[in-house]
Amino acid sequence: MEPGSSTLNFEEMLAVAIDEARSGLSEGGIPIGAALYDDKGKLLGRGHNRRVQDDDPSVHGETDAFRNAGRQRNYRDTIMVTTLAPCWYCSGLIRQFKIGTVIVGESQTFSGGIEWLRENGVAVFDMRSAECVEMMETFIAANPELWNEDIGE
């Protein structure tokens, strides 16, 4: 799978994750959104970081989308789309269930585990989205303590 392939539009997929991130922000949470797709581009589940809203440190954007997708027989051909490079926790989820492709909105503000994912055979595409960078930089500047809590600092 490559960005811009005839059957998959990574920009459209990322737009769903961005919409989720904005929902999380509007709820007073951390603006990280995600979506899980099958290899044909069918949306399986979407979600956003709900740590603040649910008072649950395990509800990251990727885990919310993963849970909302429901049980799948196999994850190898699925695509996780996330507005920010996945943290180690979410990178572990991707590896545990052998999700084959990860589309990252941006890794400039946080690089997470994307190199580790690549080293372990996951296809990772960084879209370098200016919109995602701006959203995270603005949030981090306004909420440094909450951000540091989210990344375990």
GROMACS .gro file of C-alpha atoms in nm:
model
  153
    1MET     CA    1   0.000   0.000   0.000
    2GLU     CA    2   0.137   0.335  -0.100
    3PRO     CA    3   0.000   0.686  -0.044
    4GLY     CA    4  -0.214   0.792  -0.336
    5SER     CA    5  -0.273   0.438  -0.462
    6SER     CA    6  -0.573   0.407  -0.689
    7THR     CA    7  -0.786   0.230  -0.428
    8LEU     CA    8  -0.679   0.407  -0.110
    9ASN     CA    9  -0.678   0.776  -0.033
   10PHE     CA   10  -0.463   0.832   0.275
   11GLU     CA   11  -0.560   1.201   0.290
   12GLU     CA   12  -0.929   1.112   0.318
   13MET     CA   13  -0.850   0.849   0.579
   14LEU     CA   14  -0.644   1.101   0.776
   15ALA     CA   15  -0.932   1.351   0.756
   16VAL     CA   16  -1.145   1.109   0.961
   17ALA     CA   17  -0.875   1.089   1.228
   18ILE     CA   18  -0.840   1.469   1.229
   19ASP     CA   19  -1.217   1.500   1.276
   20GLU     CA   20  -1.185   1.267   1.576
   21ALA     CA   21  -0.896   1.472   1.718
   22ARG     CA   22  -1.104   1.789   1.692
   23SER     CA   23  -1.392   1.611   1.869
   24GLY     CA   24  -1.160   1.517   2.153
   25LEU     CA   25  -1.034   1.874   2.179
   26SER     CA   26  -1.390   2.010   2.187
   27GLU     CA   27  -1.465   1.772   2.476
   28GLY     CA   28  -1.173   1.912   2.677
   29GLY     CA   29  -0.942   1.624   2.593
   30ILE     CA   30  -0.616   1.569   2.410
   31PRO     CA   31  -0.649   1.620   2.033
   32ILE     CA   32  -0.537   1.285   1.901
   33GLY     CA   33  -0.769   1.095   1.670
   34ALA     CA   34  -0.747   0.764   1.492
   35ALA     CA   35  -0.933   0.532   1.260
   36LEU     CA   36  -0.893   0.167   1.164
   37TYR     CA   37  -0.958   0.065   0.803
   38ASP     CA   38  -0.949  -0.258   0.611
   39ASP     CA   39  -0.718  -0.293   0.310
   40LYS     CA   40  -0.995  -0.183   0.074
   41GLY     CA   41  -1.043   0.146   0.259
   42LYS     CA   42  -1.358   0.048   0.450
   43LEU     CA   43  -1.380   0.224   0.786
   44LEU     CA   44  -1.393  -0.033   1.066
   45GLY     CA   45  -1.378   0.198   1.366
   46ARG     CA   46  -1.284   0.549   1.468
   47GLY     CA   47  -1.205   0.716   1.797
   48HIS     CA   48  -1.004   0.971   1.987
   49ASN     CA   49  -0.799   1.009   2.300
   50ARG     CA   50  -1.047   0.998   2.590
   51ARG     CA   51  -0.807   0.988   2.885
   52VAL     CA   52  -0.942   1.311   3.033
   53GLN     CA   53  -1.308   1.262   2.944
   54ASP     CA   54  -1.326   0.902   3.075
   55ASP     CA   55  -1.067   0.942   3.352
   56ASP     CA   56  -0.902   0.636   3.199
   57PRO     CA   57  -0.533   0.645   3.106
   58SER     CA   58  -0.571   0.354   2.863
   59VAL     CA   59  -0.808   0.525   2.618
   60HIS     CA   60  -0.570   0.666   2.360
   61GLY     CA   61  -0.689   0.753   2.010
   62GLU     CA   62  -0.562   0.430   1.859
   63THR     CA   63  -0.707   0.211   2.133
   64ASP     CA   64  -1.044   0.386   2.106
   65ALA     CA   65  -1.057   0.330   1.729
   66PHE     CA   66  -0.940  -0.030   1.774
   67ARG     CA   67  -1.210  -0.102   2.033
   68ASN     CA   68  -1.477   0.069   1.823
   69ALA     CA   69  -1.384  -0.151   1.525
   70GLY     CA   70  -1.495  -0.459   1.714
   71ARG     CA   71  -1.340  -0.799   1.683
   72GLN     CA   72  -1.170  -0.875   1.352
   73ARG     CA   73  -1.054  -1.221   1.252
   74ASN     CA   74  -0.721  -1.087   1.136
   75TYR     CA   75  -0.552  -0.746   1.156
   76ARG     CA   76  -0.258  -0.801   0.917
   77ASP     CA   77  -0.433  -0.624   0.631
   78THR     CA   78  -0.574  -0.341   0.840
   79ILE     CA   79  -0.456   0.019   0.836
   80MET     CA   80  -0.432   0.228   1.153
   81VAL     CA   81  -0.455   0.598   1.079
   82THR     CA   82  -0.357   0.835   1.358
   83THR     CA   83  -0.303   1.209   1.377
   84LEU     CA   84   0.015   1.169   1.582
   85ALA     CA   85   0.290   0.907   1.585
   86PRO     CA   86   0.172   0.629   1.817
   87CYS     CA   87   0.321   0.616   2.165
   88TRP     CA   88   0.488   0.299   2.293
   89TYR     CA   89   0.159   0.174   2.437
   90CYS     CA   90  -0.024   0.213   2.105
   91SER     CA   91   0.278   0.086   1.911
   92GLY     CA   92   0.255  -0.226   2.127
   93LEU     CA   93  -0.111  -0.267   2.032
   94ILE     CA   94  -0.019  -0.238   1.664
   95ARG     CA   95   0.251  -0.505   1.702
   96GLN     CA   96   0.042  -0.733   1.927
   97PHE     CA   97  -0.236  -0.756   1.669
   98LYS     CA   98  -0.002  -0.740   1.369
   99ILE     CA   99  -0.163  -0.434   1.211
  100GLY     CA  100   0.027  -0.411   0.884
  101THR     CA  101   0.015  -0.043   0.796
  102VAL     CA  102   0.015   0.278   0.998
  103ILE     CA  103  -0.060   0.620   0.851
  104VAL     CA  104   0.073   0.896   1.077
  105GLY     CA  105  -0.054   1.252   1.051
  106GLU     CA  106   0.271   1.384   1.193
  107SER     CA  107   0.573   1.281   1.397
  108GLN     CA  108   0.735   1.622   1.435
  109THR     CA  109   0.593   1.700   1.780
  110PHE     CA  110   0.622   1.339   1.903
  111SER     CA  111   0.796   1.051   1.728
  112GLY     CA  112   0.666   0.772   1.951
  113GLY     CA  113   0.750   0.421   1.837
  114ILE     CA  114   0.742   0.463   1.460
  115GLU     CA  115   1.103   0.357   1.402
  116TRP     CA  116   1.049   0.048   1.619
  117LEU     CA  117   0.736  -0.034   1.418
  118ARG     CA  118   0.930   0.001   1.093
  119GLU     CA  119   1.212  -0.217   1.227
  120ASN     CA  120   0.951  -0.484   1.299
  121GLY     CA  121   0.798  -0.491   0.953
  122VAL     CA  122   0.511  -0.243   0.986
  123ALA     CA  123   0.469  -0.012   0.687
  124VAL     CA  124   0.460   0.340   0.836
  125PHE     CA  125   0.377   0.644   0.625
  126ASP     CA  126   0.424   0.989   0.779
  127MET     CA  127   0.194   1.235   0.605
  128ARG     CA  128   0.370   1.536   0.763
  129SER     CA  129   0.036   1.713   0.792
  130ALA     CA  130   0.074   2.083   0.873
  131GLU     CA  131  -0.278   2.074   1.017
  132CYS     CA  132  -0.185   1.796   1.260
  133VAL     CA  133   0.139   1.971   1.361
  134GLU     CA  134  -0.042   2.300   1.425
  135MET     CA  135  -0.313   2.129   1.631
  136MET     CA  136  -0.060   1.948   1.853
  137GLU     CA  137   0.181   2.242   1.890
  138THR     CA  138  -0.105   2.471   1.993
  139PHE     CA  139  -0.239   2.215   2.240
  140ILE     CA  140   0.102   2.138   2.393
  141ALA     CA  141   0.184   2.509   2.435
  142ALA     CA  142  -0.147   2.568   2.615
  143ASN     CA  143  -0.147   2.242   2.818
  144PRO     CA  144   0.210   2.128   2.886
  145GLU     CA  145   0.128   1.946   3.211
  146LEU     CA  146  -0.160   1.752   3.057
  147TRP     CA  147   0.053   1.666   2.755
  148ASN     CA  148   0.340   1.543   2.972
  149GLU     CA  149   0.094   1.330   3.169
  150ASP     CA  150  -0.035   1.180   2.844
  151ILE     CA  151   0.312   1.076   2.725
  152GLY     CA  152   0.420   0.952   3.069
  153GLU     CA  153   0.662   1.231   3.158
   0.00000   0.00000   0.00000
